[in-house]
Amino acid sequence: MNNININSKRVFFRNDRSPNPENGYVLYWMQANRRFQYNYALEYAVGWANKLDKPLLIYEELRCDSPWASERFHHFIMEGMQENLDYTREHQLNYYAYLEEESGAGNELVYSLAENACTVITDEYPVFIIRDRNRKISQELNIPYITVDSNGLIPLGLTEKAPYNAYFFRKIMQQNFIDCYTHPPQKNPLRQLENQEKITFRDDLLEKYSQAEKHLKNRDSFICNLPINHKVMKTELKGTRQAALGKLGQFIQYGLPKYDEKRNDPDENTTSGLSPWLHYGKISEYEIVDAVLDHQPKGWSLDNITFNNGSTGGFFNGDPNINSFLDEVITWREVGFHFAHHEENYDHYESLPDWALETLQKHKDDPREYLYTLEEFAQSQTHDEVWNAAQTQLREEGVMHNYLRMLWGKKVLEWTPNPESALAYLIELNNRYALDGRDPNSYSGIFWIFGRFDRAWQERPIYGKVRYMTSKSTRKKVKLKQYLKRYGNQKQLL
Ligand SMILES: Cc1cc2nc3c(=O)[nH]c(=O)nc-3n(C[C@H](O)[C@H](O)[C@H](O)COP(=O)(O)OP(=O)(O)OC[C@H]3O[C@@H](n4cnc5c(N)ncnc54)[C@H](O)[C@@H]3O)c2cc1C
C-alpha cells in the first residue's frame, strides 16, 4: 500500500491472505482508538477503500463478557459510541454499532461482517483482550487482517526490544521525535474517502444494529439488565471526545502553567486528568503534544530541540512545564506500550527484572505488620488514612492522583503475604475501578511498584532493594489537606 503515507513501522500484516475484490466493502474495526480524528488505522483503512474503490464500513462494539466489565465502563464507552453514531449520521458514513446483551453472543459478529469485506483493518494494541483477539481472528479469516498502531508518537515497530527503563526509551524517543511529530496522522481522514455508497446489511444484522441504536438512547435501562458488575457504578466523567477536548483545553489554561512544580500535589489538581480518554482512544497523543507545544514561548521552534542522550531536562527547551508534561505523556506513556509490544508475558510476575525477582524472593518471608484481604483493600479499610483516601477516590470516582497511585501500590506490596498476591490484588483493584485501567500503562504502573523500569535502592525488610515509600514522608512532601478532607471522611461501603 505505497499510496498511503503511513510509517510502515506502524503497520502489521497479521496473515498473508490477499484482498477479495469481489466483496462489498473495506472493514475498519475500531477497537482501541474509538475516534474518527488523528487516527492512523482509520486513515489506512480509507486508503485501502480508495485503492479498491469500495465503501468503508466502520464497526464498533461493546461486549458484556470482557474482564472487569461494569456499569462504570459501559456508561463511559456507550457515551462515546452515541457520539460516534451521531457523527456518522451527520456525515452519512457507514457505521455499525453492536452492543452485546448476553455473554458470548457477539463472538460471531465480526466474522459475519468480515464475510462481505475485501480486507479488515483494525487497531494494533499490545495488551488485554484486543491483543489476543487480533492474534486469533487474523488466523481464521481468508482475507488480509492488518493492525495499525495509532497509540502514540513513536511507532511500535521502531523499537527492537522491550525497553528496560525510561532512560533507554527516552533516547529512542529523542532521536525520532522530530520525524514522528512532523508526520502526524490526518486530522480528518474520512474527508479523503472517495466511495460514499451506502452499505446494505442482511436482515439479522440490521436487527442487531437497530437494537444497538435503541440501547444507546436508553443507556440506564439497557445497562441495568446486563451480566456485568453492577457494584462499580458510573462516574461523572463523560466518555465523549468532546469531554476529552474540554479537559485538554482546561488543562492547558490552568494546569500546564504550574505542572512542573505542582504536579505531585493532590490538592493542586494540576495534572491533565486525560488518562481515561487516552485509554479509550477518544483523543490522540499527537493532538495533545501538538496543542501543548503551541504554548511554548514566542520564538520557540523545533530547531530549539536538542538531543541530550536520554536525560529528562533540556530536550524540548522553552517552558519547563511543557518539558515536564511531555516527558510524562510521551516517554512514560509510551515506554509501557513498547514494553508490552515486545514482552509476551508483560502481565506475569516473572517478567520483572532479575534483580527485583531476586530481592523480592529473599524478603518473601519477612514478617508483615499489617495484612489485608482484597476486599478490605477495596473498601478502604486499612489503618492508613492517606491510603484509604486514595482508594476511596479510585472506587468512587474511577481515577487516582499519580503521586498517590505510587504510594497506594507500594503499600499493597507491604501489606499482603507475598509479592505475587500483592501483584494480583493491584491488577484487580486497578482494573476493576480505574477508568484508565486495562491499559499498557496499568501494567507499567503496577509493575513499577515491584521494580520494572526502576533501579535497586537501599535494602530494607519486605521490599528488599525495590524502592520504598511511606505515607508519613508523602504527607511531608506533598499538599494533601484538601484531598484528605474530601476523600478521607467518606462513609465506608462495607
Ligand atoms: C500503581 C500504578 C498504577 C497505574 N495505573 C495506570 C492505569 O491503569 N492507566 C494509566 O493510564 N496510567 C496508570 N498509571 C500511571 C499514572 O499514574 C497515570 O497515567 C496518571 O496518573 C494519569 O493522570 P493524568 O492523566 O492526570 O496524568 P498527567 O500527569 O496529566 O499526564 C498526562 C498523561 O501522561 C501519561 N502518564 C503520566 N504519568 C505517567 C506514568 N507515571 N506512567 C505512564 N504514563 C503516564 C498518561 O497517559 C497521562 O494521562 C499507574 C501508575 C501507578 C504507580
Coordinates of C-alpha atoms and ligand atoms in Angstrom, one line a residue:
M1 CA 0.0 0.0 0.0
N2 CA 2.6 2.5 -1.0
N3 CA 0.0 5.1 -1.9
I4 CA -0.8 5.6 1.8
N5 CA 1.7 7.8 3.6
I6 CA 2.0 6.0 6.9
N7 CA 5.2 4.8 8.5
S8 CA 5.5 1.1 7.8
K9 CA 6.6 0.6 11.3
R10 CA 3.0 1.2 12.4
V11 CA 1.5 -1.4 10.1
F12 CA 1.4 -5.1 11.0
F13 CA 0.2 -7.7 8.4
R14 CA -1.3 -10.4 10.6
N15 CA -1.7 -13.0 7.9
D16 CA -0.6 -13.5 4.3
R17 CA -4.1 -13.6 2.6
S18 CA -4.9 -11.5 -0.5
P19 CA -7.8 -9.0 -0.6
N20 CA -11.0 -10.2 -2.0
P21 CA -12.1 -7.5 -4.5
E22 CA -15.4 -9.3 -5.2
N23 CA -16.6 -8.3 -1.7
G24 CA -18.6 -5.2 -0.9
Y25 CA -16.5 -3.0 1.5
V26 CA -13.3 -2.5 3.4
L27 CA -13.9 -3.1 7.1
Y28 CA -12.4 -0.9 9.8
W29 CA -12.9 -2.4 13.3
M30 CA -12.5 0.3 15.8
Q31 CA -11.3 -1.5 18.9
A32 CA -8.8 0.6 20.9
N33 CA -8.8 4.1 19.3
R34 CA -12.5 5.0 19.3
R35 CA -12.2 8.2 17.3
F36 CA -12.5 9.5 13.7
Q37 CA -9.8 12.1 14.0
Y38 CA -6.0 11.8 14.1
N39 CA -6.3 8.0 13.7
Y40 CA -3.6 6.2 11.6
A41 CA -5.6 3.0 11.4
L42 CA -8.7 4.7 10.1
E43 CA -6.5 6.7 7.7
Y44 CA -5.0 3.4 6.4
A45 CA -8.5 1.9 6.0
V46 CA -9.6 4.9 4.0
G47 CA -6.5 4.4 1.8
W48 CA -7.5 0.8 1.1
A49 CA -11.1 1.7 0.4
N50 CA -9.9 4.3 -2.2
K51 CA -7.5 1.9 -3.7
L52 CA -10.1 -0.8 -4.2
D53 CA -12.9 1.7 -5.0
K54 CA -15.1 0.4 -2.2
P55 CA -17.1 2.0 0.6
L56 CA -15.7 1.8 4.1
L57 CA -17.6 0.1 7.0
I58 CA -16.7 1.3 10.5
Y59 CA -17.5 -1.3 13.2
E60 CA -17.5 -0.5 16.9
E61 CA -18.8 -2.9 19.6
L62 CA -19.1 -3.3 23.3
R63 CA -19.0 -6.8 24.8
C64 CA -20.5 -7.6 28.2
D65 CA -18.1 -10.5 28.8
S66 CA -14.9 -8.5 28.8
P67 CA -12.9 -9.0 32.1
W68 CA -13.9 -6.3 34.6
A69 CA -17.0 -5.2 32.6
S70 CA -19.1 -2.9 34.8
E71 CA -21.6 -0.1 34.8
R72 CA -18.8 2.4 35.1
F73 CA -17.0 1.3 31.9
H74 CA -20.2 0.6 30.0
H75 CA -21.6 4.1 30.6
F76 CA -18.3 5.7 29.6
I77 CA -17.9 3.6 26.4
M78 CA -21.6 4.0 25.4
E79 CA -21.5 7.7 25.7
G80 CA -18.6 7.7 23.2
M81 CA -20.5 5.3 20.9
Q82 CA -23.6 7.6 20.9
E83 CA -21.3 10.5 19.9
N84 CA -19.8 8.4 17.1
L85 CA -23.2 7.3 15.9
D86 CA -24.4 11.0 15.8
Y87 CA -21.2 12.0 13.9
T88 CA -21.5 9.2 11.3
R89 CA -25.2 10.1 10.8
E90 CA -24.4 13.7 10.2
H91 CA -21.6 12.9 7.8
Q92 CA -23.5 10.0 6.1
L93 CA -20.9 7.4 6.9
N94 CA -21.3 3.6 7.1
Y95 CA -21.1 2.8 10.8
Y96 CA -22.2 -0.3 12.5
A97 CA -22.5 -0.3 16.3
Y98 CA -23.1 -3.5 18.3
L99 CA -24.0 -3.9 22.0
E100 CA -23.7 -7.4 23.3
E101 CA -26.6 -8.5 25.6
E102 CA -25.6 -12.0 26.7
S103 CA -22.1 -13.3 27.3
G104 CA -20.6 -14.8 24.2
A105 CA -23.5 -13.6 21.9
G106 CA -21.2 -11.3 19.9
N107 CA -18.5 -13.8 19.2
E108 CA -19.6 -14.4 15.6
L109 CA -20.5 -10.8 14.6
V110 CA -17.1 -9.7 13.4
Y111 CA -16.8 -12.9 11.3
S112 CA -20.3 -12.1 9.8
L113 CA -19.2 -8.6 8.9
A114 CA -15.9 -9.9 7.5
E115 CA -17.7 -12.3 5.2
N116 CA -18.5 -9.4 2.9
A117 CA -15.3 -7.5 3.4
C118 CA -12.3 -7.2 1.0
T119 CA -10.0 -6.8 3.9
V120 CA -10.1 -6.0 7.6
I121 CA -8.1 -3.1 9.2
T122 CA -8.1 -2.7 13.0
D123 CA -6.1 -1.2 15.9
E124 CA -2.8 -2.6 17.0
Y125 CA -2.9 -2.7 20.8
P126 CA -0.3 -4.6 22.8
V127 CA -2.3 -5.8 25.8
F128 CA -5.5 -7.3 27.2
I129 CA -8.3 -8.8 25.1
I130 CA -7.5 -6.8 21.9
R131 CA -4.1 -8.3 21.6
D132 CA -5.4 -11.8 22.0
R133 CA -8.4 -11.3 19.6
N134 CA -6.2 -9.8 16.9
R135 CA -4.0 -12.9 17.0
K136 CA -6.9 -15.4 16.9
I137 CA -9.2 -13.7 14.4
S138 CA -6.4 -12.9 11.9
Q139 CA -5.6 -16.6 11.5
E140 CA -9.3 -17.5 11.0
L141 CA -10.1 -15.1 8.1
N142 CA -9.3 -15.7 4.5
I143 CA -8.8 -12.0 3.8
P144 CA -6.0 -9.7 5.0
Y145 CA -6.2 -8.7 8.6
I146 CA -4.0 -5.7 9.2
T147 CA -3.4 -4.0 12.5
V148 CA -2.3 -0.3 12.6
D149 CA -0.7 1.4 15.6
S150 CA -2.3 4.7 16.4
N151 CA -1.4 4.6 20.1
G152 CA 1.4 7.1 20.4
L153 CA 4.0 9.2 18.6
I154 CA 6.8 6.6 18.3
P155 CA 5.7 3.7 16.1
L156 CA 5.7 0.4 18.0
G157 CA 7.7 -1.3 15.2
L158 CA 10.5 1.2 15.7
T159 CA 11.9 -0.4 18.9
E160 CA 13.7 -3.7 18.6
K161 CA 13.3 -5.0 22.1
A162 CA 11.4 -4.3 25.3
P163 CA 12.9 -1.1 26.8
Y164 CA 14.1 -1.9 30.3
N165 CA 13.8 1.7 31.6
A166 CA 12.5 5.1 30.7
Y167 CA 16.0 6.4 30.1
F168 CA 16.6 3.8 27.4
F169 CA 13.3 4.6 25.7
R170 CA 13.7 8.4 26.1
K171 CA 16.9 8.2 24.0
I172 CA 15.0 6.5 21.2
M173 CA 12.1 9.0 21.5
Q174 CA 14.5 11.9 21.4
Q175 CA 16.2 10.5 18.2
N176 CA 12.9 10.1 16.5
F177 CA 10.7 12.8 17.9
I178 CA 11.0 15.4 15.1
D179 CA 10.5 12.9 12.3
C180 CA 7.4 11.4 14.0
Y181 CA 5.9 14.7 15.1
T182 CA 6.3 16.1 11.6
H183 CA 4.5 13.1 10.0
P184 CA 1.2 13.3 12.0
P185 CA -2.0 11.4 11.5
Q186 CA -4.5 13.3 9.4
K187 CA -7.0 15.4 11.3
N188 CA -10.0 14.2 9.3
P189 CA -9.0 11.1 7.3
L190 CA -12.7 10.4 6.4
R191 CA -12.7 13.5 4.2
Q192 CA -10.4 11.6 1.8
L193 CA -12.9 8.7 1.4
E194 CA -14.0 8.5 -2.3
N195 CA -16.6 5.8 -2.5
Q196 CA -19.6 7.1 -0.5
E197 CA -22.0 4.2 -1.4
K198 CA -24.4 3.2 1.3
I199 CA -23.9 -0.4 2.5
T200 CA -26.9 -2.6 2.9
F201 CA -27.0 -5.4 5.5
R202 CA -28.7 -8.8 5.9
D203 CA -31.9 -8.7 8.0
D204 CA -30.4 -10.3 11.0
L205 CA -27.5 -7.8 11.0
L206 CA -29.9 -4.9 10.5
E207 CA -32.0 -6.1 13.5
K208 CA -28.9 -6.2 15.8
Y209 CA -27.9 -2.7 14.6
S210 CA -31.3 -1.2 15.3
Q211 CA -31.3 -2.8 18.8
A212 CA -27.9 -1.1 19.4
E213 CA -29.3 2.3 18.4
K214 CA -32.2 1.8 20.8
H215 CA -30.0 0.8 23.7
L216 CA -27.6 3.7 23.2
K217 CA -30.6 6.0 23.7
N218 CA -31.8 4.1 26.8
R219 CA -28.4 3.5 28.4
D220 CA -29.6 3.1 32.0
S221 CA -32.3 0.6 31.3
F222 CA -30.1 -1.4 29.0
I223 CA -27.1 -1.5 31.3
C224 CA -29.1 -2.5 34.4
N225 CA -30.0 -5.8 32.9
L226 CA -26.6 -6.9 31.7
P227 CA -24.5 -9.7 33.2
I228 CA -21.7 -7.2 34.3
N229 CA -20.5 -5.8 37.7
H230 CA -23.3 -3.5 39.0
K231 CA -21.4 -2.5 42.1
V232 CA -18.8 -0.4 40.2
M233 CA -21.1 2.5 39.4
K234 CA -20.9 5.2 36.7
T235 CA -19.0 8.4 37.5
E236 CA -19.5 12.0 36.4
L237 CA -16.9 11.7 33.7
K238 CA -18.4 11.5 30.2
G239 CA -16.8 9.2 27.7
T240 CA -17.0 11.5 24.7
R241 CA -14.4 13.1 22.5
Q242 CA -16.0 16.4 23.3
A243 CA -15.3 15.9 27.0
A244 CA -11.7 15.0 26.3
L245 CA -11.1 18.1 24.3
G246 CA -12.7 20.2 27.0
K247 CA -10.4 18.6 29.6
L248 CA -7.4 19.3 27.4
G249 CA -8.4 23.0 27.0
Q250 CA -8.9 23.3 30.7
F251 CA -5.5 21.7 31.5
I252 CA -3.6 24.0 29.1
Q253 CA -5.2 27.0 30.6
Y254 CA -5.0 26.2 34.3
G255 CA -2.8 23.1 35.0
L256 CA 0.1 23.3 32.5
P257 CA 1.5 26.7 33.7
K258 CA 2.1 25.0 37.1
Y259 CA 2.7 21.4 36.0
D260 CA 6.4 21.1 36.7
E261 CA 6.2 22.5 40.3
K262 CA 2.8 21.2 41.4
R263 CA 2.0 18.0 39.6
N264 CA 2.8 15.9 42.7
D265 CA 0.4 17.8 45.0
P266 CA -3.0 16.2 45.2
D267 CA -4.5 19.5 46.5
E268 CA -3.4 21.5 43.4
N269 CA -5.1 19.5 40.7
T270 CA -2.6 20.5 38.1
T271 CA -2.4 17.3 36.1
S272 CA -4.4 16.9 32.9
G273 CA -6.8 14.1 34.0
L274 CA -6.7 12.9 30.4
S275 CA -5.8 9.2 31.0
P276 CA -9.4 7.8 30.8
W277 CA -9.9 9.3 27.3
L278 CA -6.4 8.4 26.2
H279 CA -7.2 4.8 27.3
Y280 CA -10.3 4.6 25.2
G281 CA -8.6 6.4 22.3
K282 CA -11.1 9.3 22.3
I283 CA -8.2 11.7 22.0
S284 CA -4.8 11.1 20.3
E285 CA -1.5 11.6 22.0
Y286 CA -0.3 13.6 18.9
E287 CA -3.0 16.2 19.3
I288 CA -2.2 16.7 23.0
V289 CA 1.5 17.1 22.2
D290 CA 0.7 19.5 19.4
A291 CA -1.7 21.6 21.5
V292 CA 0.9 21.8 24.3
L293 CA 3.8 22.7 22.0
D294 CA 1.7 25.5 20.7
H295 CA 2.1 27.2 24.1
Q296 CA 5.9 27.3 24.0
P297 CA 7.1 30.9 24.5
K298 CA 7.2 33.1 21.4
G299 CA 10.0 32.3 19.1
W300 CA 10.3 28.7 20.1
S301 CA 10.6 26.3 17.1
L302 CA 11.6 22.6 16.5
D303 CA 15.1 24.0 15.9
N304 CA 15.3 24.6 19.7
I305 CA 15.1 20.9 20.4
T306 CA 18.5 19.5 21.5
F307 CA 19.1 15.8 21.6
N308 CA 20.5 15.2 25.1
N309 CA 21.1 11.5 25.2
G310 CA 18.1 10.4 27.1
S311 CA 18.2 12.9 30.1
T312 CA 14.9 14.4 31.2
G313 CA 15.6 18.1 31.3
G314 CA 16.5 20.3 28.4
F315 CA 15.3 18.3 25.4
F316 CA 12.3 20.4 24.3
N317 CA 13.7 23.5 25.9
G318 CA 11.4 26.5 26.2
D319 CA 8.9 26.3 29.1
P320 CA 9.9 23.8 31.8
N321 CA 6.3 22.9 32.4
I322 CA 6.0 21.8 28.9
N323 CA 9.2 19.8 29.1
S324 CA 8.0 18.0 32.2
F325 CA 4.5 17.3 30.8
L326 CA 5.8 16.0 27.5
D327 CA 8.1 13.6 29.3
E328 CA 5.1 12.1 31.0
V329 CA 2.8 11.9 28.1
I330 CA 5.4 10.7 25.6
T331 CA 8.2 8.9 27.4
W332 CA 6.3 7.5 30.4
R333 CA 3.1 6.7 28.5
E334 CA 4.9 5.1 25.5
V335 CA 7.5 3.1 27.4
G336 CA 4.7 0.8 28.6
F337 CA 3.3 0.3 25.1
H338 CA 6.7 -0.6 23.7
F339 CA 7.4 -2.9 26.6
A340 CA 4.2 -4.8 26.2
H341 CA 4.6 -4.9 22.4
H342 CA 7.9 -6.9 22.8
E343 CA 7.2 -8.7 26.1
E344 CA 4.8 -11.6 25.6
N345 CA 4.4 -12.0 29.4
Y346 CA 4.0 -8.3 30.2
D347 CA 1.4 -9.1 32.9
H348 CA 3.3 -12.1 34.6
Y349 CA 5.2 -11.7 37.8
E350 CA 8.2 -13.5 36.1
S351 CA 8.6 -10.6 33.6
L352 CA 10.1 -8.4 36.4
P353 CA 13.8 -7.7 36.1
D354 CA 16.1 -10.4 37.6
W355 CA 17.4 -8.1 40.3
A356 CA 13.8 -7.4 41.5
L357 CA 12.8 -11.1 41.4
E358 CA 15.8 -12.0 43.4
T359 CA 15.5 -9.4 46.1
L360 CA 11.7 -9.9 46.5
Q361 CA 12.3 -13.6 46.8
K362 CA 14.9 -13.1 49.5
H363 CA 12.4 -11.0 51.6
K364 CA 9.3 -13.0 50.8
D365 CA 9.0 -14.4 54.4
D366 CA 9.8 -11.2 56.2
P367 CA 7.2 -10.5 58.9
R368 CA 4.4 -8.1 57.8
E369 CA 3.0 -5.8 60.5
Y370 CA -0.4 -5.4 58.7
L371 CA -2.2 -7.8 56.4
Y372 CA -5.4 -7.1 54.5
T373 CA -7.7 -9.1 52.3
L374 CA -8.6 -7.9 48.7
E375 CA -12.0 -6.7 49.8
E376 CA -10.6 -4.9 52.8
F377 CA -8.3 -3.0 50.4
A378 CA -11.2 -2.5 48.0
Q379 CA -13.4 -0.9 50.7
S380 CA -10.6 1.4 52.1
Q381 CA -10.4 -0.5 55.4
T382 CA -6.7 -0.2 56.2
H383 CA -5.2 1.6 59.2
D384 CA -3.7 4.3 56.9
E385 CA -5.8 7.5 56.3
V386 CA -3.9 8.5 53.2
W387 CA -4.1 5.1 51.6
N388 CA -7.8 4.8 52.4
A389 CA -8.5 8.3 50.9
A390 CA -6.7 7.3 47.6
Q391 CA -8.6 4.1 47.4
T392 CA -11.9 5.9 48.1
Q393 CA -11.2 8.3 45.2
L394 CA -10.5 5.4 42.9
R395 CA -13.5 3.4 44.0
E396 CA -15.9 6.3 43.9
E397 CA -14.6 8.4 41.0
G398 CA -12.6 5.9 38.8
V399 CA -9.4 7.9 39.0
M400 CA -6.5 8.4 41.4
H401 CA -3.8 11.1 41.6
N402 CA -0.5 9.9 40.2
Y403 CA 1.7 10.5 43.2
L404 CA -0.8 8.7 45.5
R405 CA -1.1 5.9 43.0
M406 CA 2.6 5.2 43.6
L407 CA 2.2 5.2 47.3
W408 CA -1.0 3.1 47.0
G409 CA 0.8 0.4 45.1
K410 CA 3.8 0.3 47.4
K411 CA 1.7 -0.2 50.5
V412 CA -0.2 -3.1 48.9
L413 CA 3.2 -4.8 48.4
E414 CA 3.9 -4.2 52.1
W415 CA 0.5 -5.3 53.5
T416 CA 0.0 -8.6 51.6
P417 CA 1.5 -12.0 52.5
N418 CA 3.8 -12.1 49.4
P419 CA 4.7 -10.1 46.3
E420 CA 2.7 -12.4 44.0
S421 CA -0.5 -11.8 45.8
A422 CA 0.2 -8.1 46.0
L423 CA 0.6 -8.1 42.2
A424 CA -2.7 -9.9 41.8
Y425 CA -4.5 -7.6 44.2
L426 CA -3.2 -4.5 42.4
I427 CA -4.2 -5.7 39.0
E428 CA -7.6 -6.5 40.3
L429 CA -8.1 -3.2 42.2
N430 CA -6.7 -1.0 39.4
N431 CA -8.6 -2.7 36.6
R432 CA -11.9 -3.1 38.5
Y433 CA -12.2 0.6 39.4
A434 CA -9.9 2.8 37.2
L435 CA -11.4 4.3 34.0
D436 CA -7.9 4.2 32.6
G437 CA -7.3 0.6 33.7
R438 CA -6.7 -2.4 31.4
D439 CA -4.2 -0.3 29.5
P440 CA -0.4 -0.9 28.8
N441 CA 0.1 1.8 31.5
S442 CA -1.8 -0.1 34.0
Y443 CA 0.8 -2.8 33.8
S444 CA 3.8 -0.4 33.6
G445 CA 2.5 1.5 36.7
I446 CA 1.7 -1.7 38.7
F447 CA 4.9 -3.5 37.7
W448 CA 6.9 -0.3 38.5
I449 CA 5.8 -0.9 42.1
F450 CA 7.8 -4.1 42.0
G451 CA 10.9 -2.7 40.2
R452 CA 10.1 -2.6 36.5
F453 CA 11.7 0.4 34.8
D454 CA 13.4 1.3 38.1
R455 CA 16.8 0.5 39.8
A456 CA 17.9 -1.1 43.0
W457 CA 17.8 1.1 46.2
Q458 CA 18.9 0.6 49.7
E459 CA 17.8 -2.8 51.1
R460 CA 15.0 -3.0 53.7
P461 CA 12.6 -5.5 55.1
I462 CA 9.8 -6.8 52.7
Y463 CA 10.8 -4.5 49.8
G464 CA 14.4 -5.7 49.6
K465 CA 16.1 -3.4 47.1
V466 CA 12.8 -2.3 45.5
R467 CA 12.0 1.4 46.0
Y468 CA 10.1 2.1 49.2
M469 CA 7.5 4.9 50.0
T470 CA 5.7 5.9 53.2
S471 CA 2.6 7.8 53.9
K472 CA 4.5 9.8 56.5
S473 CA 7.0 11.2 54.0
T474 CA 4.2 11.7 51.5
R475 CA 2.4 13.9 54.0
K476 CA 5.6 15.9 54.4
K477 CA 6.4 16.1 50.7
V478 CA 3.1 17.0 49.1
K479 CA 0.0 19.0 49.8
L480 CA -2.9 16.8 51.0
K481 CA -5.1 18.7 53.4
Q482 CA -8.0 19.4 51.0
Y483 CA -7.6 15.9 49.5
L484 CA -8.0 14.2 52.8
K485 CA -10.9 16.4 53.7
R486 CA -12.6 15.4 50.5
Y487 CA -11.9 11.6 50.4
G488 CA -10.7 10.9 54.0
N489 CA -14.0 11.0 55.7
Q490 CA -16.3 9.3 53.3
K491 CA -18.6 6.6 54.6
Q492 CA -17.2 3.1 54.1
L493 CA -19.3 0.9 52.0
L494 CA -19.0 -2.5 53.7
Ligands
LIG1 C1 0.3 1.6 40.6 C2 0.1 2.4 39.4 C3 -1.0 2.1 38.5 C4 -1.2 2.9 37.4 N1 -2.2 2.5 36.6 C5 -2.4 3.2 35.4 C6 -3.5 2.9 34.5 O1 -4.3 1.9 34.8 N2 -3.7 3.6 33.4 C7 -2.9 4.7 33.1 O2 -3.1 5.3 32.1 N3 -1.9 5.0 33.9 C8 -1.6 4.4 35.1 N4 -0.6 4.7 35.9 C9 0.3 5.9 35.5 C10 -0.2 7.2 36.0 O3 -0.5 7.2 37.4 C11 -1.4 7.8 35.2 O4 -1.2 7.7 33.9 C12 -1.6 9.3 35.6 O5 -1.8 9.4 37.0 C13 -2.9 9.8 34.9 O6 -3.3 11.0 35.3 P1 -3.2 12.3 34.4 O7 -3.9 11.9 33.1 O8 -3.7 13.4 35.1 O9 -1.7 12.4 34.1 P2 -0.8 13.7 33.6 O10 0.2 14.0 34.6 O11 -1.7 14.8 33.1 O12 0.0 13.1 32.3 C14 -0.6 13.0 31.0 C15 -0.6 11.6 30.5 O13 0.7 11.1 30.5 C16 0.7 9.7 30.8 N5 1.4 9.5 32.1 C17 1.6 10.4 33.1 N6 2.3 9.8 34.1 C18 2.5 8.6 33.8 C19 3.2 7.5 34.4 N7 3.8 7.6 35.5 N8 3.3 6.3 33.7 C20 2.7 6.2 32.5 N9 2.0 7.2 31.9 C21 1.9 8.3 32.5 C22 -0.8 9.3 31.0 O14 -1.2 8.8 29.7 C23 -1.4 10.6 31.3 O15 -2.8 10.7 31.1 C24 -0.4 4.0 37.1 C25 0.7 4.3 38.0 C26 0.9 3.6 39.1 C27 2.0 3.9 40.0

